[in-house]
mmCIF file of C-alpha atoms in Angstrom:
data_model
loop_
_atom_site.group_PDB
_atom_site.id
_atom_site.type_symbol
_atom_site.label_atom_id
_atom_site.label_comp_id
_atom_site.label_asym_id
_atom_site.label_seq_id
_atom_site.Cartn_x
_atom_site.Cartn_y
_atom_site.Cartn_z
ATOM 1 C CA ASP A 1 1.978 -37.383 24.788
ATOM 2 C CA VAL A 2 -0.524 -38.177 23.007
ATOM 3 C CA VAL A 3 -2.877 -35.571 22.062
ATOM 4 C CA LEU A 4 -6.017 -37.255 21.298
ATOM 5 C CA THR A 5 -8.849 -35.577 18.242
ATOM 6 C CA GLN A 6 -12.521 -35.462 18.785
ATOM 7 C CA SER A 7 -14.618 -34.832 15.590
ATOM 8 C CA PRO A 8 -16.897 -32.808 15.031
ATOM 9 C CA ALA A 9 -16.994 -30.696 18.430
ATOM 10 C CA THR A 10 -20.317 -31.292 18.274
ATOM 11 C CA LEU A 11 -23.364 -33.286 16.540
ATOM 12 C CA SER A 12 -27.555 -32.351 16.231
ATOM 13 C CA VAL A 13 -29.952 -35.189 15.899
ATOM 14 C CA THR A 14 -33.034 -36.641 15.066
ATOM 15 C CA PRO A 15 -33.371 -39.830 17.494
ATOM 16 C CA GLY A 16 -33.663 -42.844 14.885
ATOM 17 C CA GLU A 17 -30.560 -42.448 13.273
ATOM 18 C CA ARG A 18 -27.743 -43.679 13.102
ATOM 19 C CA ILE A 19 -24.138 -40.867 13.241
ATOM 20 C CA SER A 20 -20.310 -42.036 14.377
ATOM 21 C CA LEU A 21 -18.272 -39.691 16.392
ATOM 22 C CA SER A 22 -14.340 -39.176 15.212
ATOM 23 C CA CYS A 23 -11.041 -39.857 17.919
ATOM 24 C CA ARG A 24 -7.917 -39.148 15.805
ATOM 25 C CA ALA A 25 -5.234 -39.996 17.280
ATOM 26 C CA SER A 26 -1.743 -37.807 17.172
ATOM 27 C CA GLU A 27 0.593 -41.397 17.284
ATOM 28 C CA SER A 28 -0.750 -45.385 17.052
ATOM 29 C CA VAL A 29 -2.233 -46.585 19.852
ATOM 30 C CA ASP A 30 -2.304 -50.062 18.212
ATOM 31 C CA THR A 31 -5.677 -50.457 20.085
ATOM 32 C CA TYR A 32 -5.308 -49.017 23.210
ATOM 33 C CA LEU A 33 -8.468 -46.750 22.438
ATOM 34 C CA HIS A 34 -11.546 -46.396 25.096
ATOM 35 C CA TRP A 35 -15.082 -44.724 24.831
ATOM 36 C CA TYR A 36 -16.738 -42.828 27.692
ATOM 37 C CA GLN A 37 -19.695 -41.527 27.747
ATOM 38 C CA GLN A 38 -21.512 -38.346 30.250
ATOM 39 C CA LYS A 39 -24.011 -37.353 30.512
ATOM 40 C CA PRO A 40 -25.334 -33.804 32.714
ATOM 41 C CA ASN A 41 -24.481 -33.302 36.094
ATOM 42 C CA GLU A 42 -22.746 -37.825 36.369
ATOM 43 C CA SER A 43 -19.533 -39.286 36.485
ATOM 44 C CA PRO A 44 -17.998 -41.176 33.369
ATOM 45 C CA ARG A 45 -19.251 -43.950 31.782
ATOM 46 C CA LEU A 46 -17.307 -46.312 30.068
ATOM 47 C CA LEU A 47 -19.345 -47.586 27.300
ATOM 48 C CA ILE A 48 -16.972 -48.940 24.098
ATOM 49 C CA LYS A 49 -13.081 -50.499 25.642
ATOM 50 C CA TYR A 50 -10.325 -51.405 22.886
ATOM 51 C CA ALA A 51 -11.907 -49.889 20.417
ATOM 52 C CA SER A 52 -14.213 -52.031 19.571
ATOM 53 C CA GLN A 53 -15.108 -54.744 22.434
ATOM 54 C CA SER A 54 -18.653 -54.254 24.097
ATOM 55 C CA ILE A 55 -19.361 -52.899 27.668
ATOM 56 C CA SER A 56 -21.735 -56.313 29.704
ATOM 57 C CA GLY A 57 -24.896 -53.898 30.464
ATOM 58 C CA ILE A 58 -24.485 -50.957 27.424
ATOM 59 C CA PRO A 59 -27.224 -51.090 24.732
ATOM 60 C CA SER A 60 -25.800 -53.007 22.041
ATOM 61 C CA ARG A 61 -26.692 -49.799 19.136
ATOM 62 C CA PHE A 62 -23.067 -48.725 20.936
ATOM 63 C CA SER A 63 -20.267 -49.967 19.111
ATOM 64 C CA GLY A 64 -16.798 -48.192 18.296
ATOM 65 C CA SER A 65 -14.070 -49.528 15.276
ATOM 66 C CA GLY A 66 -10.654 -49.015 14.307
ATOM 67 C CA SER A 67 -7.049 -49.547 14.926
ATOM 68 C CA GLY A 68 -4.266 -47.297 15.027
ATOM 69 C CA THR A 69 -4.418 -43.320 14.730
ATOM 70 C CA ASP A 70 -8.816 -43.568 13.759
ATOM 71 C CA PHE A 71 -11.059 -44.705 15.646
ATOM 72 C CA THR A 72 -14.991 -44.269 15.374
ATOM 73 C CA LEU A 73 -18.076 -44.203 17.589
ATOM 74 C CA SER A 74 -21.284 -45.664 16.148
ATOM 75 C CA ILE A 75 -24.712 -45.249 17.753
ATOM 76 C CA ASN A 76 -27.606 -47.311 15.197
ATOM 77 C CA GLY A 77 -30.300 -45.499 16.483
ATOM 78 C CA VAL A 78 -30.257 -42.519 18.875
ATOM 79 C CA GLU A 79 -32.342 -42.468 21.818
ATOM 80 C CA LEU A 80 -32.755 -39.173 23.875
ATOM 81 C CA GLU A 81 -31.596 -40.875 26.761
ATOM 82 C CA ASP A 82 -28.238 -40.419 24.693
ATOM 83 C CA LEU A 83 -28.243 -36.592 25.417
ATOM 84 C CA SER A 84 -24.763 -36.670 26.220
ATOM 85 C CA ILE A 85 -21.145 -35.404 25.810
ATOM 86 C CA TYR A 86 -18.558 -38.683 24.501
ATOM 87 C CA TYR A 87 -14.935 -39.313 25.376
ATOM 88 C CA CYS A 88 -12.647 -40.788 23.276
ATOM 89 C CA GLN A 89 -8.987 -41.903 25.924
ATOM 90 C CA GLN A 90 -5.898 -43.848 24.801
ATOM 91 C CA GLY A 91 -4.338 -46.366 26.910
ATOM 92 C CA ASN A 92 -1.557 -47.166 25.034
ATOM 93 C CA SER A 93 0.995 -44.388 26.900
ATOM 94 C CA LEU A 94 1.618 -42.707 30.429
ATOM 95 C CA PRO A 95 0.143 -40.231 30.324
ATOM 96 C CA PHE A 96 -3.209 -41.605 29.714
ATOM 97 C CA THR A 97 -5.147 -39.099 27.612
ATOM 98 C CA PHE A 98 -8.307 -37.649 26.807
ATOM 99 C CA GLY A 99 -10.787 -36.131 23.612
ATOM 100 C CA SER A 100 -11.580 -32.773 24.116
ATOM 101 C CA GLY A 101 -15.334 -34.960 23.702
ATOM 102 C CA THR A 102 -18.451 -34.821 21.797
ATOM 103 C CA LYS A 103 -21.159 -32.763 22.280
ATOM 104 C CA LEU A 104 -24.529 -34.452 21.188
ATOM 105 C CA GLU A 105 -27.126 -32.609 21.285
ATOM 106 C CA ILE A 106 -30.981 -34.169 20.320
ATOM 107 C CA LYS A 107 -33.282 -32.455 18.127
ATOM 108 C CA GLN B 1 -20.253 -54.294 43.591
ATOM 109 C CA VAL B 2 -17.478 -52.038 42.848
ATOM 110 C CA THR B 3 -18.199 -48.248 44.490
ATOM 111 C CA LEU B 4 -15.940 -45.597 44.946
ATOM 112 C CA LYS B 5 -16.150 -42.288 47.484
ATOM 113 C CA GLU B 6 -14.169 -39.222 46.651
ATOM 114 C CA SER B 7 -14.446 -36.974 49.704
ATOM 115 C CA GLY B 8 -12.392 -33.661 49.686
ATOM 116 C CA PRO B 9 -12.214 -29.688 51.187
ATOM 117 C CA GLY B 10 -14.276 -28.137 49.417
ATOM 118 C CA ILE B 11 -13.066 -25.519 49.408
ATOM 119 C CA LEU B 12 -9.069 -23.750 50.011
ATOM 120 C CA GLN B 13 -6.918 -20.232 49.728
ATOM 121 C CA PRO B 14 -3.950 -20.419 46.366
ATOM 122 C CA SER B 15 -0.936 -21.971 47.284
ATOM 123 C CA GLN B 16 -2.296 -25.092 50.111
ATOM 124 C CA THR B 17 -2.005 -28.248 48.877
ATOM 125 C CA LEU B 18 -4.542 -30.275 48.234
ATOM 126 C CA SER B 19 -5.396 -33.521 50.299
ATOM 127 C CA LEU B 20 -8.596 -36.188 48.259
ATOM 128 C CA THR B 21 -9.208 -39.500 49.573
ATOM 129 C CA CYS B 22 -10.655 -42.568 46.867
ATOM 130 C CA SER B 23 -12.412 -44.691 49.526
ATOM 131 C CA PHE B 24 -14.006 -47.723 48.068
ATOM 132 C CA SER B 25 -15.485 -51.145 48.088
ATOM 133 C CA GLY B 26 -16.259 -54.000 46.425
ATOM 134 C CA PHE B 27 -12.085 -55.043 45.789
ATOM 135 C CA SER B 28 -8.607 -54.659 46.995
ATOM 136 C CA LEU B 29 -5.841 -53.174 46.196
ATOM 137 C CA SER B 30 -3.431 -55.861 47.318
ATOM 138 C CA THR B 31 -5.066 -57.548 44.579
ATOM 139 C CA SER B 32 -2.902 -57.827 41.605
ATOM 140 C CA GLY B 33 -3.683 -56.155 38.448
ATOM 141 C CA ILE B 34 -5.581 -53.447 40.363
ATOM 142 C CA CYS B 35 -5.118 -49.690 39.654
ATOM 143 C CA VAL B 36 -6.336 -46.464 40.800
ATOM 144 C CA SER B 37 -6.492 -43.189 39.570
ATOM 145 C CA TRP B 38 -7.603 -39.719 39.805
ATOM 146 C CA ILE B 39 -8.731 -37.551 36.893
ATOM 147 C CA ARG B 40 -9.727 -34.155 37.297
ATOM 148 C CA GLN B 41 -12.558 -32.210 35.330
ATOM 149 C CA PRO B 42 -12.325 -28.266 35.428
ATOM 150 C CA SER B 43 -16.272 -27.098 35.310
ATOM 151 C CA GLY B 44 -17.704 -27.587 31.485
ATOM 152 C CA LYS B 45 -14.520 -29.000 30.627
ATOM 153 C CA GLY B 46 -12.873 -32.310 29.231
ATOM 154 C CA LEU B 47 -11.394 -35.000 31.299
ATOM 155 C CA GLU B 48 -7.449 -34.924 32.717
ATOM 156 C CA TRP B 49 -5.913 -37.881 34.081
ATOM 157 C CA LEU B 50 -3.838 -37.413 37.146
ATOM 158 C CA ALA B 51 -2.267 -39.880 38.831
ATOM 159 C CA THR B 52 -2.167 -43.790 38.918
ATOM 160 C CA ILE B 53 -2.006 -46.216 41.983
ATOM 161 C CA CYS B 54 -1.534 -50.166 41.437
ATOM 162 C CA TRP B 55 -0.993 -52.898 43.813
ATOM 163 C CA GLU B 56 2.241 -53.613 43.806
ATOM 164 C CA ASP B 57 2.717 -50.307 44.749
ATOM 165 C CA SER B 58 3.835 -48.452 41.084
ATOM 166 C CA LYS B 59 2.984 -44.847 41.086
ATOM 167 C CA GLY B 60 2.264 -42.829 36.761
ATOM 168 C CA TYR B 61 2.284 -39.066 36.537
ATOM 169 C CA ASN B 62 0.886 -36.559 34.344
ATOM 170 C CA PRO B 63 4.040 -34.748 33.469
ATOM 171 C CA SER B 64 1.893 -31.643 32.871
ATOM 172 C CA LEU B 65 1.761 -31.006 36.620
ATOM 173 C CA LYS B 66 5.974 -31.208 37.208
ATOM 174 C CA ASN B 67 6.022 -32.221 40.966
ATOM 175 C CA ARG B 68 2.865 -31.420 42.104
ATOM 176 C CA LEU B 69 1.594 -34.818 42.070
ATOM 177 C CA THR B 70 1.827 -36.905 45.070
ATOM 178 C CA ILE B 71 -0.152 -40.726 45.365
ATOM 179 C CA SER B 72 -1.001 -43.382 48.134
ATOM 180 C CA LYS B 73 -2.976 -45.831 48.289
ATOM 181 C CA ASP B 74 -3.678 -47.403 52.510
ATOM 182 C CA THR B 75 -4.606 -51.489 51.320
ATOM 183 C CA SER B 76 -6.450 -52.598 54.559
ATOM 184 C CA ASN B 77 -8.768 -50.057 54.985
ATOM 185 C CA ASN B 78 -9.819 -49.490 51.088
ATOM 186 C CA GLN B 79 -8.728 -45.855 50.630
ATOM 187 C CA ALA B 80 -6.087 -44.430 48.399
ATOM 188 C CA PHE B 81 -4.960 -40.414 47.861
ATOM 189 C CA LEU B 82 -4.000 -37.787 46.083
ATOM 190 C CA LYS B 83 -2.301 -34.914 47.781
ATOM 191 C CA ILE B 84 -1.308 -31.515 44.671
ATOM 192 C CA THR B 85 1.098 -29.253 46.817
ATOM 193 C CA SER B 86 0.434 -24.980 45.339
ATOM 194 C CA VAL B 87 -2.618 -25.039 44.709
ATOM 195 C CA ASP B 88 -4.760 -21.776 42.660
ATOM 196 C CA THR B 89 -7.542 -21.494 40.514
ATOM 197 C CA ALA B 90 -6.290 -23.297 37.645
ATOM 198 C CA ASP B 91 -7.378 -26.277 40.113
ATOM 199 C CA THR B 92 -10.090 -25.806 40.673
ATOM 200 C CA ALA B 93 -11.998 -28.728 39.449
ATOM 201 C CA ILE B 94 -13.964 -31.775 40.032
ATOM 202 C CA TYR B 95 -12.172 -34.698 41.157
ATOM 203 C CA TYR B 96 -12.427 -38.670 39.979
ATOM 204 C CA CYS B 97 -11.277 -41.239 41.396
ATOM 205 C CA ALA B 98 -11.912 -44.541 39.446
ATOM 206 C CA ARG B 99 -11.069 -48.157 39.423
ATOM 207 C CA SER B 100 -8.428 -49.955 35.803
ATOM 208 C CA GLY B 101 -5.502 -52.424 36.195
ATOM 209 C CA TYR B 102 -2.726 -53.764 34.619
ATOM 210 C CA TYR B 103 -2.619 -56.661 33.274
ATOM 211 C CA SER B 104 0.225 -56.552 30.510
ATOM 212 C CA SER B 105 -1.559 -53.542 29.906
ATOM 213 C CA TYR B 106 -3.445 -50.816 30.960
ATOM 214 C CA ILE B 107 -6.888 -51.295 31.103
ATOM 215 C CA PRO B 108 -9.378 -48.783 30.998
ATOM 216 C CA PHE B 109 -11.312 -46.708 34.020
ATOM 217 C CA ALA B 110 -14.638 -48.894 34.674
ATOM 218 C CA TYR B 111 -15.967 -47.646 37.836
ATOM 219 C CA TRP B 112 -16.143 -44.009 38.727
ATOM 220 C CA GLY B 113 -16.753 -42.023 41.823
ATOM 221 C CA GLN B 114 -19.010 -39.678 42.009
ATOM 222 C CA GLY B 115 -16.876 -36.825 42.123
ATOM 223 C CA THR B 116 -15.695 -34.240 44.578
ATOM 224 C CA LEU B 117 -15.899 -30.666 43.610
ATOM 225 C CA VAL B 118 -12.654 -28.628 45.068
ATOM 226 C CA THR B 119 -12.767 -24.329 44.683
ATOM 227 C CA VAL B 120 -9.407 -23.107 45.294
ATOM 228 C CA SER B 121 -10.053 -18.622 45.843
ATOM 229 C CA SER B 122 -8.815 -17.106 48.240
#
């Protein structure tokens, strides 16, 4: 199985700050890496697909990059509503796997 | 508009079989390329993919649950199902169904249901 390691586990940020979250795969997943946002008591929401492709309705401050084994989710100007847990997920091979998540806390 | 809604027993006892239903609208599981998946999340923990069924009835299972999973569909009634046998307390979780797809490769989980909480307790 492909293991996805996310870092950091928790990130405390100031509104307006630009941040980057990391997702590292145990083997290459090409660009079959997707990012989800899960707000408290809500279902996950697809944020970025195929490493860097934007999703309709998602604010433009969210962007993704990477390929192979190293991926980054960036938020350019964090807002209070971004308080969430962010998960990466690989769709390159079965079984699909998720990272353990990065929890975003607002200072 | 794509919507999905999960339903289940709420609570069941160890060793019983868990039966879950995903009722959806806005798409058909008979349409080429469409798949429905089940994903679960224990309280305060991460996401675990369980199984996927696609339009042509292909299926994929998480091997970590060995032979306990069975996924199926009722195309006429826009429903997908998941059965988990021999449940124990470790199966206590929120269970989500999500729409995905397959077009030369799997597409991500773009639509999710609200989830249904399943508690396994004696």
